[in-house]
Short mmCIF file of C-alpha atoms and ligand atoms in Angstrom, two decimals:
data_model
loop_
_atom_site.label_atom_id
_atom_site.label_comp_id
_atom_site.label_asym_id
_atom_site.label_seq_id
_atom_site.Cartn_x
_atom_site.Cartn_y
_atom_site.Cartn_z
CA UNK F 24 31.92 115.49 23.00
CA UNK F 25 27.91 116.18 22.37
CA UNK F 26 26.29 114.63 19.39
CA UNK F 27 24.95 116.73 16.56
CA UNK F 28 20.58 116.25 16.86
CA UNK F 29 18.68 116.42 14.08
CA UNK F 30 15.29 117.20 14.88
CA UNK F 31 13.16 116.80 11.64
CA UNK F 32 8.76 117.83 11.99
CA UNK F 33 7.70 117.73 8.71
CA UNK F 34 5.98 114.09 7.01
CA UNK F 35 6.95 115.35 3.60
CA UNK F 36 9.59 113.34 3.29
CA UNK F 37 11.60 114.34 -0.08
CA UNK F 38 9.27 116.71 -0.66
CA UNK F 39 10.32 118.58 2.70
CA UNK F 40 12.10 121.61 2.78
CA UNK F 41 12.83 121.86 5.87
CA UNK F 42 14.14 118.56 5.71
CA UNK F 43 16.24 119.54 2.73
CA UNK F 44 17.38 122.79 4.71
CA UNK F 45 18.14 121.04 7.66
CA UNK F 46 20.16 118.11 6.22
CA UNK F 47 22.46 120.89 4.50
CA UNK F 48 22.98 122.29 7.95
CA UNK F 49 24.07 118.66 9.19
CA UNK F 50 26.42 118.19 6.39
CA UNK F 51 28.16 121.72 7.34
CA UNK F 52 28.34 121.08 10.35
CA UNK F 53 29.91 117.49 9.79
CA UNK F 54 32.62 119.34 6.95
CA UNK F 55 33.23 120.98 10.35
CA UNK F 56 32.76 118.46 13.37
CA UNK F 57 34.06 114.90 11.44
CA UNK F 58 33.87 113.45 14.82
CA UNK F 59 30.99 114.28 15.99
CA UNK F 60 27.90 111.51 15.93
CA UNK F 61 24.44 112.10 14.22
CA UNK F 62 21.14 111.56 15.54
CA UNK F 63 17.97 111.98 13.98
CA UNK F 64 14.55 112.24 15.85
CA UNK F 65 11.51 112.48 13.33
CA UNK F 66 9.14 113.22 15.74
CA UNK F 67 6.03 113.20 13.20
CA UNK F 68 6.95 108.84 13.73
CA UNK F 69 5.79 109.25 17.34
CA UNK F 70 2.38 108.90 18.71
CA UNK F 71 3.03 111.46 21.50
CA UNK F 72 0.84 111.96 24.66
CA UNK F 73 -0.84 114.85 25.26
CA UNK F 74 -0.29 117.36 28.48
CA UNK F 75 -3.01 115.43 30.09
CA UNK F 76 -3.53 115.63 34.47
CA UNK F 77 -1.24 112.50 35.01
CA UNK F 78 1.75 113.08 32.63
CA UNK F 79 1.62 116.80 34.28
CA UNK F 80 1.42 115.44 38.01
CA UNK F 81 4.40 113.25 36.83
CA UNK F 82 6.05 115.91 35.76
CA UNK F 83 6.17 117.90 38.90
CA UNK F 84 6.78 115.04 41.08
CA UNK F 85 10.72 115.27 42.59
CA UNK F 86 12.16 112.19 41.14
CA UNK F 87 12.82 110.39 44.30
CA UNK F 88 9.36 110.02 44.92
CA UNK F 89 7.57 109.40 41.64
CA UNK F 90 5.48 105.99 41.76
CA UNK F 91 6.66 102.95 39.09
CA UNK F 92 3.33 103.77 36.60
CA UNK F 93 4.66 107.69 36.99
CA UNK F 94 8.49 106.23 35.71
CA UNK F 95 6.67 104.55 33.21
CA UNK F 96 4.46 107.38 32.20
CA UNK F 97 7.90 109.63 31.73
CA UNK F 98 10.06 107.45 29.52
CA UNK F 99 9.19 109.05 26.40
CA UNK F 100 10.32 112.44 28.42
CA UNK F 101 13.23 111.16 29.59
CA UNK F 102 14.60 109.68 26.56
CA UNK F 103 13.36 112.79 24.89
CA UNK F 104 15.48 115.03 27.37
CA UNK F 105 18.24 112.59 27.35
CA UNK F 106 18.59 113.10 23.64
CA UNK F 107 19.12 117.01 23.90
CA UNK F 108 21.84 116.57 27.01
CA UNK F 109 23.76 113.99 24.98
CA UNK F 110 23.96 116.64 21.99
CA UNK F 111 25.77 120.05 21.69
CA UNK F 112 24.53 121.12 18.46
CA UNK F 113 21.14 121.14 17.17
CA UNK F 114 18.90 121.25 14.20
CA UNK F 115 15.53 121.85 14.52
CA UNK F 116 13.33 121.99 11.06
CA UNK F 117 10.53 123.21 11.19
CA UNK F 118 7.43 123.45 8.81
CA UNK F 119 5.38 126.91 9.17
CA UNK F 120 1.91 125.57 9.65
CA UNK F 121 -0.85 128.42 10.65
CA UNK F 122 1.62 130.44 11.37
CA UNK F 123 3.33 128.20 14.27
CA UNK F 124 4.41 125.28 15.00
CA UNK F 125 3.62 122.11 13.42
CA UNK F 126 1.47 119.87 16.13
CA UNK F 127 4.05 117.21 16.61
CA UNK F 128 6.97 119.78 17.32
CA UNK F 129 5.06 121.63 19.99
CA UNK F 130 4.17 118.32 21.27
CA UNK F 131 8.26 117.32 21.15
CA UNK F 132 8.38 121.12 22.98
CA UNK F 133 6.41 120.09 26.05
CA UNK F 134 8.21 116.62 26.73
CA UNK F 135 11.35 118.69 27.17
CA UNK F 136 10.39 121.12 29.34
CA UNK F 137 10.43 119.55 32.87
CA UNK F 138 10.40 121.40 35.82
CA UNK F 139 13.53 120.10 38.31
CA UNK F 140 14.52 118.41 34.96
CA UNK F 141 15.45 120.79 32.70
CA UNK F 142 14.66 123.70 34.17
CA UNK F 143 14.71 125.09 37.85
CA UNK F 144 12.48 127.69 39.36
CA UNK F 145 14.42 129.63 41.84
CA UNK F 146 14.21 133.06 43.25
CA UNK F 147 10.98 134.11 41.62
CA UNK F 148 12.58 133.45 38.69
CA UNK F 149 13.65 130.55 36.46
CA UNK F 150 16.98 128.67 35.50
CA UNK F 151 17.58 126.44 32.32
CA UNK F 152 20.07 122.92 32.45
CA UNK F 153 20.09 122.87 28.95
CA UNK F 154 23.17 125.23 28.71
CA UNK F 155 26.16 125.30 26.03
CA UNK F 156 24.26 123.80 23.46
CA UNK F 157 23.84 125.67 19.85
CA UNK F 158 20.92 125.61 17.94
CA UNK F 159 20.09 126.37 14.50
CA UNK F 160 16.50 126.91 12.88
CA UNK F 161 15.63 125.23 9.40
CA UNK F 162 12.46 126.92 8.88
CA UNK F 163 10.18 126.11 5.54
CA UNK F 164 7.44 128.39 4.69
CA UNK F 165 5.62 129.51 1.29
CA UNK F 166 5.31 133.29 2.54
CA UNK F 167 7.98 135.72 3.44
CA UNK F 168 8.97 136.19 7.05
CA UNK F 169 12.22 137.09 7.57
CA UNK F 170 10.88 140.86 6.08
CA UNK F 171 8.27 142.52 5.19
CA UNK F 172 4.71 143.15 6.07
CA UNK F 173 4.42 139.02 7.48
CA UNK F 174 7.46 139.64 9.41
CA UNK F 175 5.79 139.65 12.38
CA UNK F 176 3.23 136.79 11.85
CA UNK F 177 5.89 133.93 12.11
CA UNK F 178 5.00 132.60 15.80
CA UNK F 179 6.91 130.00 15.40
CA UNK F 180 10.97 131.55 15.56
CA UNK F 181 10.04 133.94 18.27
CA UNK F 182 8.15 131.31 19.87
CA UNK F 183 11.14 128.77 20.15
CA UNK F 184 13.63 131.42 20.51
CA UNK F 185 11.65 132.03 24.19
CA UNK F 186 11.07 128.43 24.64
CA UNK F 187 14.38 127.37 24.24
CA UNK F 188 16.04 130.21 26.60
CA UNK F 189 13.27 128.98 29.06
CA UNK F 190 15.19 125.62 29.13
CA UNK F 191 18.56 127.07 28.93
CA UNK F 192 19.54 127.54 24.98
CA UNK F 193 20.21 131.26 24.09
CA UNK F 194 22.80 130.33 20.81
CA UNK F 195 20.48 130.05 18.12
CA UNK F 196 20.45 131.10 14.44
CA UNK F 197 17.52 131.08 11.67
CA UNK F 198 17.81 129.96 8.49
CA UNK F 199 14.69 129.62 5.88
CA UNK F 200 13.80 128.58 2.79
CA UNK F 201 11.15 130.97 2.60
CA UNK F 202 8.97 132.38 -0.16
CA UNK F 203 8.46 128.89 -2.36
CA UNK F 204 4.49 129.56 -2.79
CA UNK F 205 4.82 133.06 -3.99
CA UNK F 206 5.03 133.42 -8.26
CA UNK F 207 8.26 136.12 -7.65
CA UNK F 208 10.58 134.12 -5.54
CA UNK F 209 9.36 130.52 -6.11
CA UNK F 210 12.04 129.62 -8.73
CA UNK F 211 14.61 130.99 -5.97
CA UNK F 212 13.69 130.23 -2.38
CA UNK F 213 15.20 126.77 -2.41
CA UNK F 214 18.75 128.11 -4.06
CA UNK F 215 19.26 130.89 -2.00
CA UNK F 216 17.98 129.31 1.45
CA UNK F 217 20.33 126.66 0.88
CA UNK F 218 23.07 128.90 -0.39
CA UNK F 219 22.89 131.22 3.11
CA UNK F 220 23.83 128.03 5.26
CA UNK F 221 26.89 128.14 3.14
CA UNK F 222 28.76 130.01 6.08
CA UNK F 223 28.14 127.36 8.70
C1 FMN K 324 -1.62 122.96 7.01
C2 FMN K 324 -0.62 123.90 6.42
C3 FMN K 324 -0.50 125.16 6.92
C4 FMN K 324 0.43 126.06 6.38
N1 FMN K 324 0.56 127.29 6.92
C5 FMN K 324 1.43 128.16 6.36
C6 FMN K 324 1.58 129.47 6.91
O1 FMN K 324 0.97 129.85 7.90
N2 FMN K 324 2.45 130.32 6.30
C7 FMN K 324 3.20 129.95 5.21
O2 FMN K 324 3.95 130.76 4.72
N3 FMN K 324 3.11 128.70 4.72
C8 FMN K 324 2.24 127.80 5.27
N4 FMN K 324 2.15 126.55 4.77
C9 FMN K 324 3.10 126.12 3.73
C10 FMN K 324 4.27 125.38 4.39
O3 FMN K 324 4.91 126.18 5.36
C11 FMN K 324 5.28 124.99 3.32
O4 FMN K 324 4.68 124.02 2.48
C12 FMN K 324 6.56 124.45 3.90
O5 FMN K 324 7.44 124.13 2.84
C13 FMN K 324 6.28 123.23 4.77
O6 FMN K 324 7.51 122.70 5.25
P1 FMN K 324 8.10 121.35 4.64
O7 FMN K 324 8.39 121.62 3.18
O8 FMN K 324 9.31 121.08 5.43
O9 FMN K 324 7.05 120.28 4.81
C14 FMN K 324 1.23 125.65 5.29
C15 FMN K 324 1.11 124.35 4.79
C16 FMN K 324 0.19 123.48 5.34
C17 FMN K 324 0.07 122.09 4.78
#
């Protein structure tokens, strides 16, 4: 049985509603999977390296071959990667910044795609190892994006969406508090994101 992963990108602490939205989702999913452990992985905490010429030579080493300092360069990777085979369910929140990703979570992105690792390049084409997992999106934003004229200016869902079928995850669902900056729905956007993950 997988763990449930929590991954959490926003530094507002309490003030996060992303974090808010995605602990609801955690607590459903517990009401429904009492057994199931849960790991958190707040990876604003984590000073992570950059895509920089070693970490990438690392990365495309086979893993018979890769030197000691190359191991030692990919722990944070591994770990990383370890975490999301170990779990069948996962939350990912995620702060709208500029549009996209917040820095941290793209960062978190590129330690978990790894060629021969998580996903295999075969044919012309490409297969993810990250299969059977389900993931759900906890999105916080102060615009609209789920309709309307920004609709199509949220980089971030369709952005992870692709990312995450790259490595193998296709089950995903959004939910969003969306809307708390904006004078007509900023009384409402908490209530009635955290009222849709009701279902769960
Ligand atoms: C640097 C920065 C950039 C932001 N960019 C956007 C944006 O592009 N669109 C938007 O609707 N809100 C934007 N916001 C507002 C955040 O998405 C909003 O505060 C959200 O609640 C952040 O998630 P959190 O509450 O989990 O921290 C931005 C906020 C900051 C601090």
């Amino acid at each position: 049985m997988g763990n449930i992963l929590h991954i959490i990108s926003s530094a507002r602490g309490e003030a996060s509603n992303s974090i808010l939205l995605g602990n609801r989702i955690v607590e459903r999913l517990q009401r429904r999977y009492p057994d199931k452990k849960v790991v958190v992985n707040d990876v604003t905490g984590q000073s992570w390296q950059w895509l920089h010429n070693e970490l990438v030579d690392a990365y495309r080493t086979p893993l018979a071959a890769l030197t000691t300092e190359q191991q030692v360069l990919l722990e944070t990777s591994d770990a990383t990667v370890t975490q999301m085979q170990e779990a069948d369910v996962i939350v990912i929140g995620v702060p709208l910044y500029n549009f996209n990703l917040p820095a941290p979570l793209k960062a978190w992105v590129d330690h978990i795609v790894r060629p021969g690792k998580t996903v295999n390049y075969q044919d012309g084409g490409f297969a993810g190892q990250l299969t059977g997992k389900k993931v759900y999106l906890a999105i916080a934003s102060n615009g609209i994006y789920s309709e309307g004229p920004m609709q199509p200016f949220d980089f971030a869902e369709p952005y992870l969406r692709y990312v995450l079928g790259f490595v193998g995850i296709t089950d995903i669902t959004t939910y969003r508090i969306e809307g708390a900056g904006m004078s007509a729905t900023r009384e409402t956007a908490v209530e009635k994101g955290l009222a849709s993950v009701e279902s769960i």
